[in-house]
Every structure is written in structure tokens, then in C-alpha cells.
XYZ file of C-alpha atoms in Angstrom:
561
model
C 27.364 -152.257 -147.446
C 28.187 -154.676 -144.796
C 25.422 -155.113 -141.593
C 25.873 -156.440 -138.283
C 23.934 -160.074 -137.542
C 22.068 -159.484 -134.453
C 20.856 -162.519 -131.978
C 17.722 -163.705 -131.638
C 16.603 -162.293 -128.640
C 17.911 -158.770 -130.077
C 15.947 -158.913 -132.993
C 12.561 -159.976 -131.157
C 13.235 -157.157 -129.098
C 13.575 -154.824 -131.585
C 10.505 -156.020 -133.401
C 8.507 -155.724 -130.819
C 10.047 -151.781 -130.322
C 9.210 -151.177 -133.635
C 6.270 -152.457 -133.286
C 5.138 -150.127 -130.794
C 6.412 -147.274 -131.875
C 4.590 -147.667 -135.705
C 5.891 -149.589 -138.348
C 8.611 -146.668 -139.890
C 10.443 -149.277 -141.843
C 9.939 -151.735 -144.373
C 12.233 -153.859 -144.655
C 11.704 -157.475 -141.894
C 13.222 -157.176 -138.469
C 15.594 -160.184 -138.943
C 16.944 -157.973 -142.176
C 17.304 -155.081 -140.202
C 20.547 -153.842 -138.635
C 20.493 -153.036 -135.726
C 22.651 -149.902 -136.052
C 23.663 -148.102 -139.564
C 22.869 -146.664 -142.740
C 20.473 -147.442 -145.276
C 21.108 -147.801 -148.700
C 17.853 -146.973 -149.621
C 14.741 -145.814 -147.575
C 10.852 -144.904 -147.892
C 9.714 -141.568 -148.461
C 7.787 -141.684 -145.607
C 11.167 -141.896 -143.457
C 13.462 -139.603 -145.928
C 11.018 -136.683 -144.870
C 12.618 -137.032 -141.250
C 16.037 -137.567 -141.910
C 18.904 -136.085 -143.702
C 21.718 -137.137 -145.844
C 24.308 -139.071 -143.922
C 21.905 -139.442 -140.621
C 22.187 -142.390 -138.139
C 19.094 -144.255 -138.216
C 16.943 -144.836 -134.924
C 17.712 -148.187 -133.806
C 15.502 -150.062 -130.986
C 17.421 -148.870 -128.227
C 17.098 -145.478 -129.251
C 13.348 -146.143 -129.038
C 13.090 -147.857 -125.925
C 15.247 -144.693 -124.746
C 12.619 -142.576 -125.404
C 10.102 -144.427 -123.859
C 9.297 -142.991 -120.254
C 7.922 -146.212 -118.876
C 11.592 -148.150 -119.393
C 13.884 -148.525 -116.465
C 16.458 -148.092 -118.709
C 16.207 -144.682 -120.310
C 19.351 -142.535 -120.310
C 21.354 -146.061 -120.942
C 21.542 -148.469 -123.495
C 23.624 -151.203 -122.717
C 24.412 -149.698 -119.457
C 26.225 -147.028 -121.053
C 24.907 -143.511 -120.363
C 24.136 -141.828 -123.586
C 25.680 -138.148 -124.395
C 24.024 -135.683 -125.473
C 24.459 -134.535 -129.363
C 25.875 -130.928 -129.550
C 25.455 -128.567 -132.703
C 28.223 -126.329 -133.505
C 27.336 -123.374 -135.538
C 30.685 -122.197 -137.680
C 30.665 -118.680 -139.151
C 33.163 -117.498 -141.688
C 36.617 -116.349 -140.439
C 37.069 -112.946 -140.630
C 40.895 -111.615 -140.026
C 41.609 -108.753 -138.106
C 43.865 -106.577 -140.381
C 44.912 -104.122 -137.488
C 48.643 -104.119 -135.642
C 50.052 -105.127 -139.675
C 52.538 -103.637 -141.717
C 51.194 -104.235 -145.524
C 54.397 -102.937 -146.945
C 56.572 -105.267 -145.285
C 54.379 -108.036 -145.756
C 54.029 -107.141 -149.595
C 58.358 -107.584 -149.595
C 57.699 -111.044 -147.414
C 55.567 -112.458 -150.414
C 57.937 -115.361 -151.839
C 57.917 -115.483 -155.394
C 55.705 -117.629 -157.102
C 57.319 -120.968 -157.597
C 58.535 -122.400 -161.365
C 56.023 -125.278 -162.390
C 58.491 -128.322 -162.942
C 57.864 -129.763 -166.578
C 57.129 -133.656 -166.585
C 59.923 -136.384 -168.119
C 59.432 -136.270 -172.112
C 57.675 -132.825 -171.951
C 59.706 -130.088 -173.436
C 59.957 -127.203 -170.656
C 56.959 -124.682 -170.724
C 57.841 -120.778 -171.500
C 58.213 -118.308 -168.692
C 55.573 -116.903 -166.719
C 55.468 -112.802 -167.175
C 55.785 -112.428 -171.095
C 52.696 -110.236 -171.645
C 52.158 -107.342 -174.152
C 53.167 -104.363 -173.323
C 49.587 -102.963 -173.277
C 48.168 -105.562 -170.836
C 51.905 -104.568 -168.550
C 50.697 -101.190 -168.776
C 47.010 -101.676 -167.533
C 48.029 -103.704 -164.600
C 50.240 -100.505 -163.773
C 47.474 -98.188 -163.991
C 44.927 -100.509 -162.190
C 47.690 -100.492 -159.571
C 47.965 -96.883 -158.979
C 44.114 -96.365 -158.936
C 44.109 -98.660 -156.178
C 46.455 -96.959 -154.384
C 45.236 -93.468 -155.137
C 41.858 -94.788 -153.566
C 42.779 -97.180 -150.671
C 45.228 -94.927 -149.218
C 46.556 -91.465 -148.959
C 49.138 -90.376 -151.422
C 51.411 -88.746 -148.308
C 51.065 -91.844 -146.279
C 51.711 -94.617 -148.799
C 54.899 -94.567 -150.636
C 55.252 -95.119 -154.348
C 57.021 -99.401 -154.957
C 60.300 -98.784 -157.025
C 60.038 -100.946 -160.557
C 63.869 -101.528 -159.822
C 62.918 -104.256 -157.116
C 62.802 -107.510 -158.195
C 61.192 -110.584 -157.322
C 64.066 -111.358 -155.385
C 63.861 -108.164 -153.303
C 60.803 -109.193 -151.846
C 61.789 -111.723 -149.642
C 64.364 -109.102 -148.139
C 63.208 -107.256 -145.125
C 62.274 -103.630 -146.261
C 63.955 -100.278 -145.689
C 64.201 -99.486 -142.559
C 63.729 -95.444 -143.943
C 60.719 -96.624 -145.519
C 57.929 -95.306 -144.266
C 54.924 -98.003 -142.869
C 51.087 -98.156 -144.847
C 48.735 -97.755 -142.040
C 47.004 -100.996 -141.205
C 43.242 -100.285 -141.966
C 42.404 -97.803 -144.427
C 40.602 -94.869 -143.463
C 38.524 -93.987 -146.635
C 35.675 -96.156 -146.958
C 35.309 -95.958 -150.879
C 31.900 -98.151 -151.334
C 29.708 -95.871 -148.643
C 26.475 -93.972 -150.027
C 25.242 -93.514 -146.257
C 23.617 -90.036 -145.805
C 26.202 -87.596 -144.560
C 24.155 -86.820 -141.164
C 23.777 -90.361 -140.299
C 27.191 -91.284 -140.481
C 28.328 -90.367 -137.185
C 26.109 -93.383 -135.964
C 27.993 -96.187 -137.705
C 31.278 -94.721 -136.837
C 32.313 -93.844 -140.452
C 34.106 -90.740 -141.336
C 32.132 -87.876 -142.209
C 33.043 -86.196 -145.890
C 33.805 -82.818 -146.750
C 30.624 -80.882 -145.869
C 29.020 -79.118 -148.787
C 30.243 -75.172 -148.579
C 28.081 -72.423 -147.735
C 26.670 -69.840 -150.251
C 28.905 -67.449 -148.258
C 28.993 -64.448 -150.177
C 27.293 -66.112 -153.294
C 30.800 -68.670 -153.781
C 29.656 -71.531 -156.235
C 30.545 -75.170 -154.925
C 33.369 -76.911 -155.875
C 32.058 -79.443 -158.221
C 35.456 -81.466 -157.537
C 34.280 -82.050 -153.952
C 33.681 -85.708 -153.403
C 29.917 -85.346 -152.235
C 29.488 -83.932 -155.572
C 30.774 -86.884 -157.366
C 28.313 -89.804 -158.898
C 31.704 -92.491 -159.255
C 32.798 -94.142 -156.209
C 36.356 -92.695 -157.338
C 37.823 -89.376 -156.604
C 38.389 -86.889 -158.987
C 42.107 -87.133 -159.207
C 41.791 -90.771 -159.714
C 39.861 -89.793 -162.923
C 41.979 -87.494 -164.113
C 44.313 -90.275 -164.081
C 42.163 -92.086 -165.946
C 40.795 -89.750 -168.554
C 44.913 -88.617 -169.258
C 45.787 -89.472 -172.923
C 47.734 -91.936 -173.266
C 50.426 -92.541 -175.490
C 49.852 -95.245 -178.734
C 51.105 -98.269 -179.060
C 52.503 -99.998 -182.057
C 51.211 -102.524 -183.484
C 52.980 -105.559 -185.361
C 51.115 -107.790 -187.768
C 51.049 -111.520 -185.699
C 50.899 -113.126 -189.446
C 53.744 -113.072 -191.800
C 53.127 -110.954 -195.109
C 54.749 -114.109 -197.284
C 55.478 -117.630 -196.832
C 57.787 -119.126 -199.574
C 59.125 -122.373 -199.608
C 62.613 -123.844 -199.008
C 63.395 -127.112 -199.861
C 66.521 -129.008 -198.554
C 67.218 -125.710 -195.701
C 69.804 -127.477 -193.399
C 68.656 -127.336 -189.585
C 72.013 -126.423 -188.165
C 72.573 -124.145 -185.543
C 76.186 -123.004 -186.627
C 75.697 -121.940 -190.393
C 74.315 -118.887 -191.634
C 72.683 -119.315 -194.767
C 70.681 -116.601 -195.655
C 71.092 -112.756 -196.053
C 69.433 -109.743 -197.345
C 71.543 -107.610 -199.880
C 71.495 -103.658 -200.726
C 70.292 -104.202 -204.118
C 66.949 -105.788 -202.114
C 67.628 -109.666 -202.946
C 67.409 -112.287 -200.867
C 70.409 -115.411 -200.904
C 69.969 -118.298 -199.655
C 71.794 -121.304 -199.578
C 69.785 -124.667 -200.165
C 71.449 -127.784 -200.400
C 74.222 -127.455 -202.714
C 73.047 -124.634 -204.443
C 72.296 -120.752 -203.691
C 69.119 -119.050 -205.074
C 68.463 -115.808 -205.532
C 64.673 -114.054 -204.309
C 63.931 -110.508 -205.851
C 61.907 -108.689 -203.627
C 60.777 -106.104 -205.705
C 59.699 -108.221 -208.357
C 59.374 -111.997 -206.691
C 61.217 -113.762 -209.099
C 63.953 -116.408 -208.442
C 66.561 -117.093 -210.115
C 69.804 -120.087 -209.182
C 73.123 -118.763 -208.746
C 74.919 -121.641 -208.691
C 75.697 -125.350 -207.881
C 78.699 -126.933 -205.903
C 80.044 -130.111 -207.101
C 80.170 -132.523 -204.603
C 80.053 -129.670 -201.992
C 77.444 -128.049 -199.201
C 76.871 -124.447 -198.910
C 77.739 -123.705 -195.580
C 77.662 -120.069 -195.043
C 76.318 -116.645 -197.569
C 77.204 -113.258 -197.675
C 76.530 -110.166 -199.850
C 79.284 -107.240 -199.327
C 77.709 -103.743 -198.349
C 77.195 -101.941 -201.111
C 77.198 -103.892 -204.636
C 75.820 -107.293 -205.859
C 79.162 -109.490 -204.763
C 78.523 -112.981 -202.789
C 80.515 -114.377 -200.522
C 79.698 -118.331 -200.237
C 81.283 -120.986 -197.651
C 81.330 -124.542 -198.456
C 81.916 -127.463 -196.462
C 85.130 -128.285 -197.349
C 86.577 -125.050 -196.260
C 86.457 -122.939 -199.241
C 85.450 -119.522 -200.279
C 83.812 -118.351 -203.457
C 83.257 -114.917 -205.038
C 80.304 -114.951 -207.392
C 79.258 -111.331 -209.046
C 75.682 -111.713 -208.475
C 74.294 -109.202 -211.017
C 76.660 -111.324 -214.135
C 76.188 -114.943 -212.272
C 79.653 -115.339 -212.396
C 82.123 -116.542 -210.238
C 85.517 -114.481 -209.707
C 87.625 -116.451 -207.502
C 87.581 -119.239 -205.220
C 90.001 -118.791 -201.793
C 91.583 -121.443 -199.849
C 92.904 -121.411 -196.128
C 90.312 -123.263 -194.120
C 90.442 -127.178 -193.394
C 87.093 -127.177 -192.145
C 83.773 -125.483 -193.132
C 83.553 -121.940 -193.257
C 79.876 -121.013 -191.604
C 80.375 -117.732 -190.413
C 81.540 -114.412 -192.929
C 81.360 -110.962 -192.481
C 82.361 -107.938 -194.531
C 83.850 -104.957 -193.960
C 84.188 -102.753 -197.329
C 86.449 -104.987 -199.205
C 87.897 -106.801 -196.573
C 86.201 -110.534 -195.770
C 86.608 -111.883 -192.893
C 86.387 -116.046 -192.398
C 85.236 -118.184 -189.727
C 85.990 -122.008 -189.515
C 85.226 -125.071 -187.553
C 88.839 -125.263 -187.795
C 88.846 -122.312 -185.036
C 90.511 -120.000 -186.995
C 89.619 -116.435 -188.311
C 91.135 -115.309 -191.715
C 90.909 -111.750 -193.081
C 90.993 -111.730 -196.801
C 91.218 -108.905 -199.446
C 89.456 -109.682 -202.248
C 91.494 -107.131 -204.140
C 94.864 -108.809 -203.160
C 95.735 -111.960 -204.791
C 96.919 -113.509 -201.611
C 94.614 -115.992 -200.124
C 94.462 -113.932 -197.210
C 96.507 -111.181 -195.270
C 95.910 -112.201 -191.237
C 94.832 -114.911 -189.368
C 93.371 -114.615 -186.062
C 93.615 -117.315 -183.145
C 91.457 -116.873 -179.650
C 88.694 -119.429 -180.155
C 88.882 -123.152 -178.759
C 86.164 -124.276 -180.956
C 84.188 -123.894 -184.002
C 83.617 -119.915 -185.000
C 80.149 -119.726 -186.115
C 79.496 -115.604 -185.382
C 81.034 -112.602 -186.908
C 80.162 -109.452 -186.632
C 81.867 -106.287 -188.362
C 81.065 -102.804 -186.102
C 82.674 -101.060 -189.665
C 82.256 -97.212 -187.893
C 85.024 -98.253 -184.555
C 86.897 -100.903 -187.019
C 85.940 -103.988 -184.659
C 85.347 -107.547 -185.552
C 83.075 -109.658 -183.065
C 82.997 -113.543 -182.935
C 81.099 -115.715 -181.092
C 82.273 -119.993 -180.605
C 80.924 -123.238 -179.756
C 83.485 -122.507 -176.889
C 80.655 -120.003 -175.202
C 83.668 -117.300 -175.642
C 82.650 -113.580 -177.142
C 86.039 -112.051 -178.513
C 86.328 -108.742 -179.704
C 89.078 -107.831 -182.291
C 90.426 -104.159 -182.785
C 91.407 -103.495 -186.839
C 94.824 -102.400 -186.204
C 96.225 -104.732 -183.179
C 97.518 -108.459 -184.292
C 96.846 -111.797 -183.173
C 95.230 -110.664 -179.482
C 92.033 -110.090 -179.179
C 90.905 -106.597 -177.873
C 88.272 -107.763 -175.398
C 87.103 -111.033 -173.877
C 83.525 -112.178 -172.712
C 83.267 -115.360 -170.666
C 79.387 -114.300 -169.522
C 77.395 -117.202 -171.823
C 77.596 -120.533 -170.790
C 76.474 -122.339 -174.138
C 77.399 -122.032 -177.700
C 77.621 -118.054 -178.979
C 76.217 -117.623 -182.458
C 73.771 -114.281 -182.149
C 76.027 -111.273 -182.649
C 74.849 -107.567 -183.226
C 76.102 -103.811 -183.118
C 74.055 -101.221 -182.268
C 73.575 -98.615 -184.830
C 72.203 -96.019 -182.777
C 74.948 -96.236 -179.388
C 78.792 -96.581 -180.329
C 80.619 -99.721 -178.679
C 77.192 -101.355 -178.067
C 77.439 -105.268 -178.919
C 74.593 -107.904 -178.464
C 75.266 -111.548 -178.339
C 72.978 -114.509 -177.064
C 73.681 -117.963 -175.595
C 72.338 -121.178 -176.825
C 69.887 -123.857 -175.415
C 71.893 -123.886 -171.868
C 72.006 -119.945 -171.660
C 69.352 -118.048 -173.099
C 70.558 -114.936 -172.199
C 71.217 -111.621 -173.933
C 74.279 -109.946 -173.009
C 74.822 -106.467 -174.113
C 78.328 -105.547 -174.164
C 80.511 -102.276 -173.698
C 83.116 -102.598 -176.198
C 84.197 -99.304 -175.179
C 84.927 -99.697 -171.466
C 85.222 -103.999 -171.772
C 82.159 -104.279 -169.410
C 78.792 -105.945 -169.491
C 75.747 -102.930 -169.274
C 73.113 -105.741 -168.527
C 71.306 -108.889 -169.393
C 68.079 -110.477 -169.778
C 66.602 -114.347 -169.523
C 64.512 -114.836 -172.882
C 64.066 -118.833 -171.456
C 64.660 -120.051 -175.049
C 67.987 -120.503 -177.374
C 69.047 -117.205 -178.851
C 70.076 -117.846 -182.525
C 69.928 -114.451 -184.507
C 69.780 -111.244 -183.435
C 69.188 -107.690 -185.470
C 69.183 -104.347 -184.385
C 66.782 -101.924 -185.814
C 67.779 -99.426 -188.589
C 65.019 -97.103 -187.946
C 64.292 -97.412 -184.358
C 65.631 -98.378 -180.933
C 64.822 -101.415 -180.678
C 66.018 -105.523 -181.446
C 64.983 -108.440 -182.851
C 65.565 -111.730 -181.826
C 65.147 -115.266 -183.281
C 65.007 -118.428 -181.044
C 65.060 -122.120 -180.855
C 64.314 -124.524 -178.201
C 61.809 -124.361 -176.899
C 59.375 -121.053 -178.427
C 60.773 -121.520 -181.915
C 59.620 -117.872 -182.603
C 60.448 -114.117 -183.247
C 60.649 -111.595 -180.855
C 61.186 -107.378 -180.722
C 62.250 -105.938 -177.877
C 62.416 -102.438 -177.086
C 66.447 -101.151 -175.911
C 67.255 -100.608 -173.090
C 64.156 -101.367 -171.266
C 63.923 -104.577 -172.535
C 60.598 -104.804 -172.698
C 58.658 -107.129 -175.490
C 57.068 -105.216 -177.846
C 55.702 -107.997 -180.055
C 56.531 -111.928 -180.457
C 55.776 -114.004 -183.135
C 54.879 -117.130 -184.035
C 54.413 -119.547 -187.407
C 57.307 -121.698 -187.681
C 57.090 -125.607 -186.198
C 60.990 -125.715 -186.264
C 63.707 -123.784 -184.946
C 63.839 -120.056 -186.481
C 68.072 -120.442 -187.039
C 68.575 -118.076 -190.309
C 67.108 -114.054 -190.149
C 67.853 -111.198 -192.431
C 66.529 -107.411 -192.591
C 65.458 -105.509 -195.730
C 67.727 -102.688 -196.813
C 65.216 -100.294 -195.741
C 64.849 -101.663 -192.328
C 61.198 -102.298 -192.647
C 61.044 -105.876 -192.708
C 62.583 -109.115 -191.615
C 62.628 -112.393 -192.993
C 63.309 -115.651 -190.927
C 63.895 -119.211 -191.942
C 63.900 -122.545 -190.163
C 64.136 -125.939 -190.031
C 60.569 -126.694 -191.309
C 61.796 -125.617 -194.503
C 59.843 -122.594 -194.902
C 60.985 -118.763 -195.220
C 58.117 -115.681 -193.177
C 58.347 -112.474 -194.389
C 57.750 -110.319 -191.611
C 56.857 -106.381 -191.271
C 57.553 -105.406 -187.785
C 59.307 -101.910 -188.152
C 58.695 -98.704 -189.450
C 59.891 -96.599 -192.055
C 62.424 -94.112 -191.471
C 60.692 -90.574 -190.463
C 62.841 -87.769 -191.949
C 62.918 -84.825 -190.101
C 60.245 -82.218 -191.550
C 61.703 -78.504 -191.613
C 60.203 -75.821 -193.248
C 59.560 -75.731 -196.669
C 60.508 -79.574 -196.985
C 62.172 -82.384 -195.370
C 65.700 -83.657 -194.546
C 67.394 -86.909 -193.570
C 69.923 -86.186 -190.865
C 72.576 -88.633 -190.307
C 72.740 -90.199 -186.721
C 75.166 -88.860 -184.299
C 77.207 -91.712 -182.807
């Protein structure tokens, strides 16, 4: 700390001011400032002063004296008087305000931009469904009991953030400004009148002996009123719960990280393919044993299929071909040409097989004919890496690098029945609803994120939702109303949603990599996901099919599309 040198005659003077006035400091008067602070003082003078206090210098002494000629001036200056200004806390005045139109004013909360080299974080409002739900309920309980349920409309859920910063309604009716039902207030009913808060429902007479209402709110020991716990004490409905831990872990060695192949799937005769390197192995699920298929020569498995019903596998290679093995004999039956690229997509439909390249081409095959195949199909710009069969309507989905979802009818030729330009990154997620004819799921890559649910029916778009990660697989359940999604960048996990709400139901988490491959058991129950860490989760997040109990047994009724 820095101190200003005084002169001589200054510092005699102050000595001798100090002097008279009792030696208060310690420290010599040719040491001591004249004006300051100390960095360190006596006890004796701490007990008089507070933290961040001027000290008394010698004119402030010889101020005080009433004998000087100077006092009121030092220096010739008059002195000023030191005010103290007492603050109190700010309280605001909520009357003359309109709390519903300042609830729509609220902007949104802003995104939190993600530093360089960071990868971006998640998006703010993924909860459970359970914690959604409380929020809801703690919101109507504070509605019930700040205001009155005529006077305070219900908020729609279909307003969005967005909405907010619109002016309201002008229909809408306005919340009154203060409430009028002090809810914390255990003042004696008779005495109320004096602090001007309203008085309660009086407790009734014994009128021609009529018992009390024990509803009445003088009657109640809870600061809330008795519809408010009704509300409270309602049964409420169950929630699901999914297991956040995969049921198995196996590993797999040499799994190709690549967004655009598909090589794994989930056969009716309950095993698992998957393609590994250049080879394809074979997991039993009933039994967990594994057995090798087969091995390309100096060729990649790009792509694996099983047909519907029976233990045939379709397999893709890199160098555009297709192979037939009979799973059951480990055999192969035939190997197809008419690709010049890798086949990574395949999809069946009964005995027809249909082929997508990175040549951008789409060949339907008949594995019963001995032609190579009996139409080619031509929409895409890039390379096809989703197909979907919907096998009830006869339509054949595909998804492209060229952000393009095309929809093919069965019977019409070379032109494409419908065509969706909604995604803005690489299409490879494709899915039909089982449960809602002409009902088609696809989701965007890293650039998108979105899920688009399609009306093959009509050729429109029903609605969409932001996941804020890449969509690479998605399943609809066989059980239930509900879908599963895989992702990439930047979650890297699994998530069930429940249609057409949208809302998550569960997400999961285990693998380090992107999840790129999923497959469902025949039964529906489970779901098995693989990524780039070379790892494959088993996961049970569905239930069993209920069959419909009837009387004197029970019957599985098909579902009415």
C-alpha cells in the first residue's frame, strides 16, 4: 500500500495532535500517513473502527477541538457532513398486471453455445415421463390454490415455446393481479377483520341438529383445500419401467463403424446374423451358441438379411454382389450379380429381394427366377442405404445419402409413388407402422435429427420431432404403440418413444460409439443394438403380447389395419 510523504511542519503538527488527544497509534508520526488505511492496527483502535473505515487523521482532531479557530475547515475547506442511508429490500407492487400475458411475454430460455473442440451438449427438456408428469400436477395444485378455477383459465399443452412471445388471445380471459385467497393464514377467524384479510366460511349452525361439513376449509388441518387433495389422493395410472442396463453384452470384433451398411438382423427362427469383417456369424438366442456361416474371399460383408419366415440369408458384399446362403444347411444357393457398387441396404418381401447400391440403383430380384433380377428402379441421386418393405399395402421405402425419402408402389414401374424432400442430411432410418396403415418413419442424419412420420396414404407429412442427435435405426413396436430409436452423434444411445405423443418413455445408455446396427426379437420383447465400440447390448424394453382373455380361455386377435 502506497502512503503520502507529508512535510515537516505537517508531521510536527500532527504529532503534537496526537499527542494531545492520547497516543491511539503506534506506529512514529514521521511513518504515519497523514490520510488512509492501515494495513494493520492495534486492538485497542480495531474496537472503534470497522472494516474499510477512514482513519482519523490530525485535522480531523484538531476539528474536533473547540478551542481551534479552525473547526468546521480543514484546509479552508468546509467539511460535509457524513449521511447514512438505510436501504430496505425492494418489494414490487404486483397490482395493475396481467400474469397471463406476462407468462406468454416470457422469452424462451436461450441455447447454451458449446465451446470450439467440445462436441454440442444434448437438449434441455428430455426428462422421464414421471418427473413431466409431477411438474404437471405441481402445476395444477398451484393453480387450484392461488386462484379461482372460474377466474383463471386452464394453459393449452399445444402452445409452444414459441407461442409465448406472441401477444395472447385477445378472448382470453385476464388472471386477476393479486390473489385473493391467502393460503398460509392461521389467524383466528374473529380477528381477521382487523388485518384486512378475508374472512372464511363461518362454521354452520346446529340448525335443526345438521352435522358440519367436514369439507369446509375451517375444518381442514392442510393449508390445501379439499379439492386440491382429492387431486392429490386420485390414483394414478403406472408407469412402465425399462431396465437402464442391458440383459447381455457380447462381443464383436472387426464391426465396421459405417453409417450406410446394415449388418445385423434378427431372424424368425430367433438367431441373430451379423456380419463381421469378412465373415457372418450366427448367435442362437435360445441356446447362446455361435456358430460361422461363412467367409468371403477377398470380399467385405456389406449388408445381411434373413427372409420372413424360414432360415434363408441374404448377404451384400462390397463388390456389389448378392449371396443366398440356407442358414439351417450352411450352404450357399446362389450368388446374383447387377450391382457395380456395394449393396448395403436389402429388404424382403416374401420371395421377392429387393437391392440397394451405392451405385444408386434399386433391383428387385426373385430368388425363384433364374434371372438376375426382374426390375430396376431409378429415383435416387446417391448411395441407397434404407429399404423398407410395408408387405400388407405392397410398398417399398428407400432412404439416400441424397436426403430424398421415395416411396415405391408394387405394381407401377420406374416412378416412384411418393416423394419426401423434408430431411436435410443423409436418410438411412426407415420404419412402417404395424399398428396404423400408410404410416412410415424415417430419420435424418447428423445435420437433421429429425423424425418425420409420413402419410403414405394421402403423400403428406402428419408431424415431426427434434431428437438433437443423428437418427440411425428405427423400429416400431410389435406389441405396443410405441418406437424405438438408435442414434449417433452426439448421445450415442437408445431411445423409446411413445406414438403419437412423442413423448420419451425410456433412453438408454452403454455404448461409447455410435449405436448404427439394431434388430428386434421375433417376439417383440427385446432389442439388440450394436456399434462402433465393437460390442452388441441386449436390451428388454417391451412387453409381451397380452392376448385377449374371454371366457373360459384366451384368444389372440389379429390387428385391424
Amino acid at each position: 500500500m502506497s502512503f503520502n510523504i507529508a512535510s515537516e511542519g505537517e508531521a510536527s503538527t500532527s504529532a503534537a495532535a496526537a499527542g494531545s488527544a492520547g497516543t491511539r497509534f503506534s506506529h512514529p508520526a514521521a511513518a504515519r500517513p497523514s490520510s488512509g488505511l492501515l494495513p494493520y492496527d492495534s486492538p485497542s483502535s480495531r474496537a472503534c473502527s470497522t472494516i474499510g473505515q477512514v482513519r482519523p487523521t490530525a485535522a480531523d482532531h484538531a476539528n474536533d477541538d473547540p478551542t481551534n479557530p479552525q473547526r468546521g475547515s480543514i484546509h479552508g475547506t468546509p467539511r460535509r457532513k457524513r449521511q447514512r442511508i438505510d436501504a430496505d429490500r425492494f418489494i414490487p407492487a404486483r397490482s395493475g398486471r396481467d400474469l397471463q400475458s406476462g407468462f406468454h411475454l416470457i422469452p424462451p430460455p436461450p441455447r447454451p453455445t458449446p465451446e470450439k473442440g467440445r462436441p454440442r451438449s444434448p437438449p434441455r427438456g428430455y426428462r422421464s415421463q414421471r418427473s413431466e408428469e409431477a411438474d404437471e400436477t405441481f402445476r395444477e395444485l398451484l393453480r387450484a390454490e392461488l386462484f379461482d378455477d372460474t377466474s383463471v383459465p386452464q394453459v393449452s399443452p399445444r402452445w409452444s415455446a414459441d407461442d409465448r412471445m406472441r401477444t395472447p388471445p385477445r378472448n382470453s380471459p385476464s388472471i386477476p393481479a393479486t390473489p385473493q385467497k391467502n393460503l398460509f393464514s392461521y389467524v383466528s377467524p374473529r380477528h381477521q377483520h382487523l388485518i384486512g384479510l378475508s374472512t372464511p366460511r363461518k362454521t354452520p349452525q346446529r340448525a335443526h341438529n345438521l352435522i358440519p361439513d367436514p369439507r369446509l376449509d375451517t375444518y381442514s388441518t392442510t393449508p390445501i383445500s379439499y379439492n386440491s387433495q382429492q387431486m392429490l389422493l386420485a390414483p394414478r395410472r403406472q408407469h412402465r419401467t425399462v431396465a437402464k442396463v442391458p440383459i447381455k453384452v457380447l462381443d464383436a470384433p472387426n464391426l465396421a463403424e459405417d453409417f450406410y451398411l446394415n449388418l445385423m438382423d434378427w431372424g424368425s427362427s430367433d438367431v441373430l446374423a451379423v456380419g463381421l469383417g469378412t465373415g457372418v456369424f450366427m448367435y442362437n438366442a435360445q441356446n447362446g451358441k455361435v456358430a460361422k456361416l461363412c467367409t468371403l474371399e477377398d470380399d467385405k460383408v456389406t449388408s445381411v438379411s434373413w427372409i420372413q419366415k424360414g432360415t434363408h440369408l441374404a448377404v451384400g458384399t462390397k463388390k456389389g454382389l448378392v449371396q443366398i446362403w440356407d442358414a439351417q444347411k450352411f450352404k450357399r444357393l446362389r450368388t446374383m450379380t447387377g450391382h457395380t457398387a456395394r449393396v448395403g441396404s436389402l429388404a424382403w418381401n416374401a420371395h421377392i429381394l429387393s437391392t440397394g447400391s451405392r451405385d444408386r440403383s434399386i433391383l428387385h430380384r426373385d430368388v425363384r427366377a433364374p434371372d438376375q433380377w426382374v426390375k430396376q428402379l431409378a429415383g435416387h441421386k446417391q448411395e441407397v442405404c434404407g429399404l423398407k418393405w410395408n408387405c400388407q399395402d405392397g410398398q417399398l421405402a428407400s432412404g439416400s445419402n441424397d436426403n430424398t425419402v421415395l416411396v415405391w408402389d408394387k405394381v407401377m414401374d420406374q416412378k416412384p409413388l411418393w416423394t419426401f424432400a423434408e430431411h436435410i442430411a443423409a436418410v438411412k432410418a426407415l420404419a412402417w407402422s404395424p399398428h396404423q396403415r400408410g404410416l412410415l418413419a424415417s430419420g435424418g442424419g447428423t445435420a437433421d435429427r429429425r423424425i418425420i412420420f409420413h402419410d403414405t396414404v394421402r403423400g403428406t407429412v402428419r408431424n415431426d420431432i427434434d431428437t438433437g442427435s443423428q437418427v440411425c435405426n428405427l423400429m416400431w413396436s410389435k406389441n405396443s404403440n410405441e418406437i424405438v430409436s438408435t442414434h449417433g452423434y452426439i448421445q450415442n444411445n437408445l431411445v423409446v418413444w411413445k406414438y403419437p405423443s412423442m413423448t420419451r418413455v425410456a433412453s438408454l445408455t452403454g455404448h461409447t460409439y455410435r449405436v448404427l446396427y439394431l434388430a428386434m426379437s421375433p417376439d417383440g420383447t427385446q432389442v439388440v443394438t450394436g456399434a462402433g465400440d465393437e460390442t452388441l447390448r441386449f436390451w428388454e424394453v417391451f412387453k409381451p403380447k397380452q392376448p385377449i382373455r374371454l371366457l373360459g380361455g384366451s384368444i389372440d386377435l389379429p390387428v385391424i389395419r
